[in-house]
mmCIF file of C-alpha atoms in Angstrom:
data_model
loop_
_atom_site.group_PDB
_atom_site.id
_atom_site.type_symbol
_atom_site.label_atom_id
_atom_site.label_comp_id
_atom_site.label_asym_id
_atom_site.label_seq_id
_atom_site.Cartn_x
_atom_site.Cartn_y
_atom_site.Cartn_z
ATOM 1 C CA MET W 1 -42.377 18.310 71.094
ATOM 2 C CA ARG W 2 -39.047 19.148 69.504
ATOM 3 C CA ASN W 3 -37.287 16.919 72.054
ATOM 4 C CA ILE W 4 -39.626 14.031 71.255
ATOM 5 C CA MET W 5 -38.940 14.432 67.532
ATOM 6 C CA MET W 6 -35.195 14.442 68.167
ATOM 7 C CA ILE W 7 -35.438 11.291 70.285
ATOM 8 C CA LEU W 8 -37.475 9.537 67.587
ATOM 9 C CA ALA W 9 -34.987 10.607 64.910
ATOM 10 C CA ILE W 10 -32.067 9.250 66.940
ATOM 11 C CA TRP W 11 -33.975 6.022 67.599
ATOM 12 C CA PHE W 12 -34.720 5.455 63.897
ATOM 13 C CA ALA W 13 -31.139 6.336 62.926
ATOM 14 C CA THR W 14 -29.773 3.837 65.450
ATOM 15 C CA PHE W 15 -31.911 1.000 64.104
ATOM 16 C CA ALA W 16 -31.019 1.919 60.523
ATOM 17 C CA MET W 17 -27.310 1.698 61.355
ATOM 18 C CA MET W 18 -27.851 -1.655 63.045
ATOM 19 C CA ALA W 19 -29.649 -2.966 59.975
ATOM 20 C CA LEU W 20 -26.817 -1.855 57.705
ATOM 21 C CA ALA W 21 -24.303 -3.590 59.942
ATOM 22 C CA LEU W 22 -26.033 -6.939 59.699
ATOM 23 C CA PRO W 23 -24.166 -9.421 57.510
ATOM 24 C CA THR W 24 -25.772 -10.229 54.207
ATOM 25 C CA PRO W 25 -26.392 -13.911 53.470
ATOM 26 C CA ASP W 26 -23.709 -15.602 51.392
ATOM 27 C CA THR W 27 -24.546 -16.786 47.925
ATOM 28 C CA ASP W 28 -25.599 -20.393 48.325
ATOM 29 C CA ILE W 29 -23.713 -21.720 45.305
ATOM 30 C CA ALA W 30 -21.363 -19.979 42.892
ATOM 31 C CA TYR W 31 -20.330 -21.804 39.733
ATOM 32 C CA PHE W 32 -17.744 -21.027 37.063
ATOM 33 C CA ASN W 33 -15.134 -18.288 37.166
ATOM 34 C CA GLU W 34 -15.962 -16.753 40.519
ATOM 35 C CA THR W 35 -14.509 -13.225 40.444
ATOM 36 C CA GLU W 36 -11.312 -12.790 42.431
ATOM 37 C CA ALA W 37 -10.031 -9.625 44.063
ATOM 38 C CA THR W 38 -8.652 -7.517 41.231
ATOM 39 C CA VAL W 39 -5.946 -5.904 43.333
ATOM 40 C CA ALA W 40 -4.550 -9.249 44.478
ATOM 41 C CA SER W 41 -4.539 -10.608 40.945
ATOM 42 C CA GLN W 42 -2.883 -7.535 39.478
ATOM 43 C CA ALA W 43 -0.183 -7.758 42.124
ATOM 44 C CA PHE W 44 0.901 -11.018 40.515
ATOM 45 C CA GLY W 45 0.478 -9.775 36.949
ATOM 46 C CA ALA W 46 -2.779 -11.525 36.100
ATOM 47 C CA THR W 47 -3.962 -10.817 32.580
ATOM 48 C CA THR W 48 -7.620 -11.570 33.302
ATOM 49 C CA ALA W 49 -8.033 -10.348 36.850
ATOM 50 C CA ASP W 50 -11.834 -10.442 36.797
ATOM 51 C CA GLU W 51 -11.993 -14.139 35.948
ATOM 52 C CA THR W 52 -8.853 -15.882 37.204
ATOM 53 C CA PHE W 53 -6.071 -15.564 39.737
ATOM 54 C CA PRO W 54 -2.386 -16.515 39.578
ATOM 55 C CA ILE W 55 -1.147 -19.816 40.937
ATOM 56 C CA GLN W 56 1.083 -18.017 43.454
ATOM 57 C CA LEU W 57 -1.988 -17.210 45.541
ATOM 58 C CA LEU W 58 -2.315 -20.934 46.281
ATOM 59 C CA GLY W 59 1.387 -21.577 46.761
ATOM 60 C CA ILE W 60 1.528 -23.887 43.732
ATOM 61 C CA ASP W 61 4.870 -25.005 42.353
ATOM 62 C CA PRO W 62 4.352 -25.175 38.568
ATOM 63 C CA SER W 63 7.528 -27.204 38.100
ATOM 64 C CA PHE W 64 6.136 -30.243 39.938
ATOM 65 C CA VAL W 65 4.191 -32.773 37.885
ATOM 66 C CA PRO W 66 3.963 -36.574 38.157
ATOM 67 C CA ALA W 67 6.533 -38.529 36.188
ATOM 68 C CA GLU W 68 5.078 -39.216 32.755
ATOM 69 C CA PRO W 69 5.319 -42.804 31.460
ATOM 70 C CA ALA W 70 7.531 -43.193 28.402
ATOM 71 C CA ASP W 71 4.693 -44.488 26.231
ATOM 72 C CA LEU W 72 2.297 -41.669 27.140
ATOM 73 C CA ALA W 73 2.247 -38.388 25.245
ATOM 74 C CA PHE W 74 -0.188 -35.543 25.770
ATOM 75 C CA ASP W 75 -0.596 -32.613 23.416
ATOM 76 C CA SER W 76 -1.344 -29.520 25.504
ATOM 77 C CA ALA W 77 -2.590 -27.696 22.406
ATOM 78 C CA GLU W 78 -5.582 -30.026 22.258
ATOM 79 C CA PRO W 79 -8.304 -30.597 24.867
ATOM 80 C CA THR W 80 -6.826 -32.773 27.575
ATOM 81 C CA ASP W 81 -7.464 -36.509 27.398
ATOM 82 C CA THR W 82 -8.611 -37.284 30.929
ATOM 83 C CA ALA W 83 -10.152 -40.727 30.463
ATOM 84 C CA SER W 84 -7.855 -42.028 33.191
ATOM 85 C CA LEU W 85 -9.658 -39.834 35.717
ATOM 86 C CA ASP W 86 -12.633 -42.187 35.605
ATOM 87 C CA ASN W 87 -10.695 -44.746 37.656
ATOM 88 C CA ALA W 88 -10.277 -43.551 41.229
ATOM 89 C CA LYS W 89 -9.744 -46.904 42.927
ATOM 90 C CA ASP W 90 -6.144 -47.684 42.025
ATOM 91 C CA ASP W 91 -2.899 -45.771 41.681
ATOM 92 C CA ASN W 92 -2.628 -44.316 38.232
ATOM 93 C CA PRO W 93 0.419 -43.131 36.252
ATOM 94 C CA TYR W 94 -1.540 -40.221 34.823
ATOM 95 C CA TRP W 95 -1.939 -38.352 38.076
ATOM 96 C CA ASP W 96 -0.714 -37.900 41.641
ATOM 97 C CA VAL W 97 -2.785 -36.935 44.689
ATOM 98 C CA GLU W 98 -1.572 -35.092 47.783
ATOM 99 C CA CYS W 99 -3.995 -35.124 50.707
ATOM 100 C CA HIS W 100 -4.231 -32.410 53.360
ATOM 101 C CA PRO W 101 -1.493 -30.110 52.015
ATOM 102 C CA ASN W 102 0.059 -27.700 54.493
ATOM 103 C CA GLY W 103 -1.874 -24.447 54.644
ATOM 104 C CA TYR W 104 -5.025 -25.826 53.022
ATOM 105 C CA GLY W 105 -8.109 -25.812 55.230
ATOM 106 C CA GLN W 106 -10.640 -28.616 55.144
ATOM 107 C CA ALA W 107 -13.628 -28.372 52.806
ATOM 108 C CA GLU W 108 -17.032 -29.649 53.890
ATOM 109 C CA MET W 109 -17.735 -33.031 52.296
ATOM 110 C CA GLY W 110 -21.428 -32.506 51.614
ATOM 111 C CA SER W 111 -20.799 -29.294 49.691
ATOM 112 C CA ILE W 112 -17.995 -30.832 47.644
ATOM 113 C CA ARG W 113 -20.178 -33.843 46.840
ATOM 114 C CA THR W 114 -22.783 -31.422 45.468
ATOM 115 C CA GLY W 115 -20.132 -29.683 43.392
ATOM 116 C CA ILE W 116 -18.781 -32.913 41.944
ATOM 117 C CA LYS W 117 -22.255 -34.018 40.866
ATOM 118 C CA HIS W 118 -22.842 -30.668 39.212
ATOM 119 C CA LEU W 119 -19.515 -30.526 37.374
ATOM 120 C CA ARG W 120 -19.774 -34.084 36.080
ATOM 121 C CA LYS W 121 -23.083 -33.241 34.378
ATOM 122 C CA GLN W 122 -21.578 -30.417 32.335
ATOM 123 C CA THR W 123 -20.727 -30.745 28.653
ATOM 124 C CA GLU W 124 -18.828 -27.481 28.172
ATOM 125 C CA ASP W 125 -15.074 -26.913 28.222
ATOM 126 C CA THR W 126 -13.229 -24.562 30.540
ATOM 127 C CA VAL W 127 -10.283 -22.593 29.143
ATOM 128 C CA LEU W 128 -7.517 -21.123 31.278
ATOM 129 C CA GLN W 129 -4.385 -19.087 30.646
ATOM 130 C CA PRO W 130 -1.012 -20.499 31.761
ATOM 131 C CA ASN W 131 -0.099 -20.251 35.454
ATOM 132 C CA HIS W 132 -3.599 -19.250 36.515
ATOM 133 C CA CYS W 133 -6.414 -20.822 38.517
ATOM 134 C CA THR W 134 -10.170 -20.401 38.692
ATOM 135 C CA ARG W 135 -12.979 -21.732 40.852
ATOM 136 C CA LEU W 136 -15.529 -23.961 39.180
ATOM 137 C CA PHE W 137 -17.579 -24.543 42.323
ATOM 138 C CA CYS W 138 -17.932 -22.712 45.604
ATOM 139 C CA LYS W 139 -20.393 -23.375 48.433
ATOM 140 C CA HIS W 140 -20.322 -23.083 52.228
ATOM 141 C CA HIS W 141 -16.634 -22.093 52.279
ATOM 142 C CA SER W 142 -15.730 -25.160 50.207
ATOM 143 C CA ALA W 143 -14.289 -24.838 46.714
ATOM 144 C CA ILE W 144 -13.234 -26.892 43.701
ATOM 145 C CA ILE W 145 -10.471 -25.045 41.865
ATOM 146 C CA TRP W 146 -8.543 -25.951 38.758
ATOM 147 C CA CYS W 147 -5.155 -24.547 37.822
ATOM 148 C CA ASN W 148 -3.229 -24.498 34.570
ATOM 149 C CA VAL W 149 0.492 -24.985 35.224
ATOM 150 C CA ALA W 150 1.347 -25.505 31.544
ATOM 151 C CA ASN W 151 3.200 -23.017 29.372
ATOM 152 C CA GLY W 152 0.189 -22.531 27.128
ATOM 153 C CA VAL W 153 -3.582 -22.233 27.268
ATOM 154 C CA GLN W 154 -5.401 -25.332 28.550
ATOM 155 C CA ASP W 155 -8.805 -26.413 27.237
ATOM 156 C CA ILE W 156 -10.378 -29.084 29.465
ATOM 157 C CA THR W 157 -13.901 -30.398 29.840
ATOM 158 C CA ILE W 158 -15.654 -29.322 33.015
ATOM 159 C CA LYS W 159 -16.688 -32.941 33.524
ATOM 160 C CA SER W 160 -13.008 -33.897 33.718
ATOM 161 C CA ILE W 161 -12.495 -31.392 36.527
ATOM 162 C CA GLY W 162 -15.412 -33.022 38.330
ATOM 163 C CA ASP W 163 -13.836 -36.451 37.793
ATOM 164 C CA ALA W 164 -10.554 -35.203 39.239
ATOM 165 C CA ALA W 165 -12.307 -33.661 42.243
ATOM 166 C CA ASN W 166 -14.056 -36.993 42.788
ATOM 167 C CA ILE W 167 -10.682 -38.725 43.061
ATOM 168 C CA VAL W 168 -9.602 -36.224 45.723
ATOM 169 C CA PHE W 169 -12.957 -36.733 47.448
ATOM 170 C CA LYS W 170 -12.406 -40.501 47.653
ATOM 171 C CA LYS W 171 -8.737 -40.431 48.571
ATOM 172 C CA CYS W 172 -8.542 -37.518 51.011
ATOM 173 C CA PRO W 173 -11.332 -37.668 53.623
ATOM 174 C CA TRP W 174 -10.553 -36.287 57.063
ATOM 175 C CA HIS W 175 -11.934 -38.447 59.846
ATOM 176 C CA PHE W 176 -13.172 -36.591 62.913
ATOM 177 C CA GLY W 177 -14.430 -39.353 65.134
ATOM 178 C CA TYR W 178 -15.888 -42.309 63.254
ATOM 179 C CA ALA W 179 -17.145 -40.676 60.067
ATOM 180 C CA PRO W 180 -15.340 -38.471 57.540
ATOM 181 C CA THR W 181 -16.696 -34.931 57.568
ATOM 182 C CA SER W 182 -14.207 -32.898 55.546
ATOM 183 C CA LEU W 183 -11.393 -33.138 53.038
ATOM 184 C CA ALA W 184 -8.602 -31.256 51.323
ATOM 185 C CA GLY W 185 -6.291 -32.303 48.539
ATOM 186 C CA ILE W 186 -4.607 -31.651 45.206
ATOM 187 C CA LEU W 187 -4.666 -33.819 42.095
ATOM 188 C CA ARG W 188 -1.718 -33.131 39.797
ATOM 189 C CA HIS W 189 -2.181 -34.445 36.270
ATOM 190 C CA VAL W 190 0.678 -35.275 33.909
ATOM 191 C CA ASP W 191 -0.786 -32.870 31.367
ATOM 192 C CA ARG W 192 0.180 -30.029 33.698
ATOM 193 C CA PHE W 193 -3.100 -29.109 35.282
ATOM 194 C CA GLN W 194 -4.127 -29.392 38.913
ATOM 195 C CA VAL W 195 -7.474 -29.718 40.658
ATOM 196 C CA ILE W 196 -7.705 -28.505 44.237
ATOM 197 C CA VAL W 197 -10.376 -29.155 46.842
ATOM 198 C CA LYS W 198 -10.057 -26.943 49.899
ATOM 199 C CA GLU W 199 -11.677 -24.624 52.373
ATOM 200 C CA ASP W 200 -12.257 -21.195 50.861
ATOM 201 C CA HIS W 201 -13.380 -18.142 52.812
ATOM 202 C CA TRP W 202 -12.486 -15.582 50.155
ATOM 203 C CA LYS W 203 -15.557 -15.792 47.985
ATOM 204 C CA CYS W 204 -17.792 -18.501 49.401
#
């Protein structure tokens, strides 16, 4: 009898360990300030490690911005004027887009389309410290990230981030066969903020 009890105990313990080893399902959608790894952020001197992460983690060069037209002046102390982001069909002096940057994996187009629709419905602002980034959308290993490369705090409407991501979406599809299935790209705005669409396995 004692042997039978021992066998049953081992059997139940084995199945319990197997259950604990099973992967838990990923969160379907994560919006707004997805928490980054605190240790990684602190390694780069992040001041708000629980909410944002430093631009170095994405290999961003804060010194690079599109050439600003002489008759255009932005005031970084005020919420950014991003009306130009509504026009994604033509080249625009307000921003520059780089498609498929080296080291950036491809995001899934369907997930990013969902994120763009969500962000463009928002009425709130998003505020970010200088030289930091944060995710505003994350689903199925596909993220929309915005980064502040200005010297001061940036206050931008979430809708504007969605508009910028939509430009990347239209300009940077990756064709595998006949139909585009994925994309990756960076929009750099003259007001010293960047919007990144890329594959993301860290948190989503």
